[in-house]
Short mmCIF file of N, CA and C in Angstrom, two decimals:
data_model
loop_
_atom_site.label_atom_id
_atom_site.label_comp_id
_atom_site.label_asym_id
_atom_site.label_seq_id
_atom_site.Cartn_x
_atom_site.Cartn_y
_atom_site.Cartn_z
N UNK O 1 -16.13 20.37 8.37
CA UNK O 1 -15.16 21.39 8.75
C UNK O 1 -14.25 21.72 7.57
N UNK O 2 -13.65 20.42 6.82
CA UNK O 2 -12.75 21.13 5.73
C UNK O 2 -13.54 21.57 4.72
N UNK O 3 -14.68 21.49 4.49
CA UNK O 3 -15.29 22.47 3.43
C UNK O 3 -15.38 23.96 3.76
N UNK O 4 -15.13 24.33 4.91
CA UNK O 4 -14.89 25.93 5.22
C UNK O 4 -13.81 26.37 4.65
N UNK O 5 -12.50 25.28 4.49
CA UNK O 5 -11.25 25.78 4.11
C UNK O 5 -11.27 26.09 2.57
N UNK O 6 -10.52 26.85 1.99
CA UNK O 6 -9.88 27.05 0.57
C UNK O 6 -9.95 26.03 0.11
N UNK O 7 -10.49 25.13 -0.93
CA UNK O 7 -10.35 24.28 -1.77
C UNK O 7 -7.96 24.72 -2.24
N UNK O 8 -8.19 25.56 -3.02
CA UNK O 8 -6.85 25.38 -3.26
C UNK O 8 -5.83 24.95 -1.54
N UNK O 9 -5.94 25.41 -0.71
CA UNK O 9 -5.22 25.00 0.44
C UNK O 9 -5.52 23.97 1.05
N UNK O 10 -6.62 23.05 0.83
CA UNK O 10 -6.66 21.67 1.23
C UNK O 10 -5.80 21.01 0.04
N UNK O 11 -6.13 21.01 -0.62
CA UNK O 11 -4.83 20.38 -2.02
C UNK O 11 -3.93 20.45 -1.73
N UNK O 12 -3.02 21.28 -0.78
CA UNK O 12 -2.01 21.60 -0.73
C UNK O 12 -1.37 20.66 0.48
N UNK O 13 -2.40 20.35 1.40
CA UNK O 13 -2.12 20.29 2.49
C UNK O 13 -1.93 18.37 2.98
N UNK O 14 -1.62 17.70 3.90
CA UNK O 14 -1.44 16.17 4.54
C UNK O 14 -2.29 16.46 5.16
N UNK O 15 -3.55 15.52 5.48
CA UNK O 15 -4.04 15.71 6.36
C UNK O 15 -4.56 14.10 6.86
N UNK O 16 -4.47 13.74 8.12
CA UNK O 16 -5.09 12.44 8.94
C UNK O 16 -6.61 12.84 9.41
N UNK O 17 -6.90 11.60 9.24
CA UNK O 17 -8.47 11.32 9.75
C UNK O 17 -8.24 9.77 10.76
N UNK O 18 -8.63 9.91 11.50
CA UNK O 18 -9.04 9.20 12.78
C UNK O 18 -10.50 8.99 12.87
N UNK O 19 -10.66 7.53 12.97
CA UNK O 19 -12.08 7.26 13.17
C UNK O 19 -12.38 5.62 12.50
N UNK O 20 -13.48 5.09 12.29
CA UNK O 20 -13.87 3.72 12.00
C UNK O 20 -14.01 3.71 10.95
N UNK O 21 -13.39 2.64 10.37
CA UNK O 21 -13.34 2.32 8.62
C UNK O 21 -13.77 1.00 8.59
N UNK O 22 -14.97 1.30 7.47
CA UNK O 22 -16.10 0.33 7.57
C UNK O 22 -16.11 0.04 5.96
N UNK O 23 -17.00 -0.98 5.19
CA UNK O 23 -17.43 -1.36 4.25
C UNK O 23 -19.07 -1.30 4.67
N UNK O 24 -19.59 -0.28 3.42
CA UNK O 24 -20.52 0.21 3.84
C UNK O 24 -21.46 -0.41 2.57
N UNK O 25 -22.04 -1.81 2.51
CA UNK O 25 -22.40 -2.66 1.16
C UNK O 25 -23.80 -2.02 0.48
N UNK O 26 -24.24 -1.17 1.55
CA UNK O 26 -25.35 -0.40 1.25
C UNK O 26 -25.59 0.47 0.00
N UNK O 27 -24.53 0.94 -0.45
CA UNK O 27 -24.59 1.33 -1.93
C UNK O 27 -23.15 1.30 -2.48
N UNK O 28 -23.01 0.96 -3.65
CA UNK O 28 -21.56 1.36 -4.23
C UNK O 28 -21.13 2.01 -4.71
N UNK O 29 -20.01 1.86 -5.43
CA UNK O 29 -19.63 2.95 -6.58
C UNK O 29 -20.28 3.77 -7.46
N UNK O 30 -20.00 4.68 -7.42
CA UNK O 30 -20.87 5.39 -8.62
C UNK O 30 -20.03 6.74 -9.31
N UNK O 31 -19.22 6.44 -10.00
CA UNK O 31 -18.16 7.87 -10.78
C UNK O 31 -18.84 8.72 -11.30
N UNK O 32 -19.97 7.84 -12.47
CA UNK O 32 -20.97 8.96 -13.11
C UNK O 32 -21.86 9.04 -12.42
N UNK O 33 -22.42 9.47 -11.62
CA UNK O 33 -23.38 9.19 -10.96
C UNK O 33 -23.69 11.25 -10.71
N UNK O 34 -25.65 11.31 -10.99
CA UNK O 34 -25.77 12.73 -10.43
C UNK O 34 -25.54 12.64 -9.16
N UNK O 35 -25.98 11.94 -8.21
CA UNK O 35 -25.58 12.45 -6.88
C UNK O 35 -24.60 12.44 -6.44
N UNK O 36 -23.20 12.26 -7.35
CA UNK O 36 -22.00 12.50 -6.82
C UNK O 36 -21.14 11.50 -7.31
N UNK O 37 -19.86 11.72 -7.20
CA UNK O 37 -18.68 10.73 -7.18
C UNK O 37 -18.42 9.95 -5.61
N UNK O 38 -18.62 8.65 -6.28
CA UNK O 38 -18.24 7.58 -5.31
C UNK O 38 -17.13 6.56 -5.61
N UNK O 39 -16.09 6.81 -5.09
CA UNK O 39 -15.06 6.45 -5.59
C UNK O 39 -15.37 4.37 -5.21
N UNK O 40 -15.66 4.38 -4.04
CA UNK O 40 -15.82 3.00 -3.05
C UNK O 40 -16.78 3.13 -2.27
N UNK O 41 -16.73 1.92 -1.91
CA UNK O 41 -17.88 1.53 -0.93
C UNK O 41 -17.06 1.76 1.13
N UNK O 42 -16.09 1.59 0.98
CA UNK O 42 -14.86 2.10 2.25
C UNK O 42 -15.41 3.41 2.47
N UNK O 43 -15.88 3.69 4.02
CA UNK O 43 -15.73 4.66 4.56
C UNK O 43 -15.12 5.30 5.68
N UNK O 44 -14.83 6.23 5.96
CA UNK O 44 -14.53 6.10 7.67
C UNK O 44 -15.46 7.06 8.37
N UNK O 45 -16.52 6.61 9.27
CA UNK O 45 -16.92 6.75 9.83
C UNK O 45 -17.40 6.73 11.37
N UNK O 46 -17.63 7.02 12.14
CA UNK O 46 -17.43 8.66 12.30
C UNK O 46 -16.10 9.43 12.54
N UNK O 47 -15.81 9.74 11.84
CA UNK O 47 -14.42 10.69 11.98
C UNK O 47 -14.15 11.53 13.53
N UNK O 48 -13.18 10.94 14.25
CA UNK O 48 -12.83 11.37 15.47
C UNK O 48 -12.35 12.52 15.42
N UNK O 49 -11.05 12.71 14.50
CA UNK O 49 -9.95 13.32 14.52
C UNK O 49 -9.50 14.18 13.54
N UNK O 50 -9.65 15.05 12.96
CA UNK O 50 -8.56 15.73 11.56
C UNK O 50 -7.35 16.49 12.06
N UNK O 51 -6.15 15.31 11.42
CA UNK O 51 -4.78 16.28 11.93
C UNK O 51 -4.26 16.97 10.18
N UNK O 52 -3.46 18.11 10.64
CA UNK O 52 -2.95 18.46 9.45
C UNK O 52 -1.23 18.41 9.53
N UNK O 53 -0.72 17.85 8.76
CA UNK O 53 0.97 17.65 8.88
C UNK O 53 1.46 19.24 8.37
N UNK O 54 2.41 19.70 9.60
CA UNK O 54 3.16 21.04 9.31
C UNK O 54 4.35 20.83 9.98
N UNK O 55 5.16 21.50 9.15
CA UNK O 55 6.27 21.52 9.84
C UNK O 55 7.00 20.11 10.32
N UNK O 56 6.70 19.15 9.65
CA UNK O 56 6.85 17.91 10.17
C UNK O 56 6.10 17.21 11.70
N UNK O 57 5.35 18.09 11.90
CA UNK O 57 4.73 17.51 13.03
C UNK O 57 3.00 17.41 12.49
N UNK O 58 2.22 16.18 13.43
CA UNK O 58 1.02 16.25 13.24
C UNK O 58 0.20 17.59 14.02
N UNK O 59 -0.51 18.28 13.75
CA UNK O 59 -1.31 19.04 14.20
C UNK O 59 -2.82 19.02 14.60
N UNK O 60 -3.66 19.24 15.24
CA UNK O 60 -5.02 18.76 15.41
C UNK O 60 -5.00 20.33 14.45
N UNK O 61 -6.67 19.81 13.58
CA UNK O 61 -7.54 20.89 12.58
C UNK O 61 -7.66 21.94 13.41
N UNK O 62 -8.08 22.34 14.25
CA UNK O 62 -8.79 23.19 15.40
C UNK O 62 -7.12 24.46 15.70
N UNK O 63 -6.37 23.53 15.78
CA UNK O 63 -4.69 24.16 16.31
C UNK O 63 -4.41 25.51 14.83
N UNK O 64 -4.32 24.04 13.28
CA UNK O 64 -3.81 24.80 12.46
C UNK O 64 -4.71 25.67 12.12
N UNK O 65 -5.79 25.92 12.16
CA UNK O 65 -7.12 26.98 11.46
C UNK O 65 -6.67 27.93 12.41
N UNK O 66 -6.35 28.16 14.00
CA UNK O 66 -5.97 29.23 14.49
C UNK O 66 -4.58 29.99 14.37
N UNK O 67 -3.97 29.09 13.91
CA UNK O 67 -2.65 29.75 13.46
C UNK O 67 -2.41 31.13 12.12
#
């Protein structure tokens, strides 16, 4: 879902994730790596929830994208 958003406006933005945070020993780090930057082996998976902080309040993703 946040890859639909503006790269510059996720930068900008607080956002919570809700969901299970695991150690995932199955592969590790990898910075240089072609298939990507892997910062850690920590994931959270499956992601329940994306809130975005506005206004001082938490927001569900779904709320602020319609605003």
């Amino acid at each position: 879902v946040l890859v639909l958003l503006c790269t510059q406006t996720i930068l900008q933005l607080k956002i919570k994730l809700t969901g299970h945070f695991f150690f995932d020993a199955s592969h590790g780090a990898c910075p240089d790596s072609d298939s990507g930057y892997r910062a850690s082996s920590w994931e959270i998976h499956p992601v329940y929830r994306v809130e975005v902080y506005v206004n001082k309040k938490w927001i569900d993703l779904d709320e602020w994208v319609e605003e």
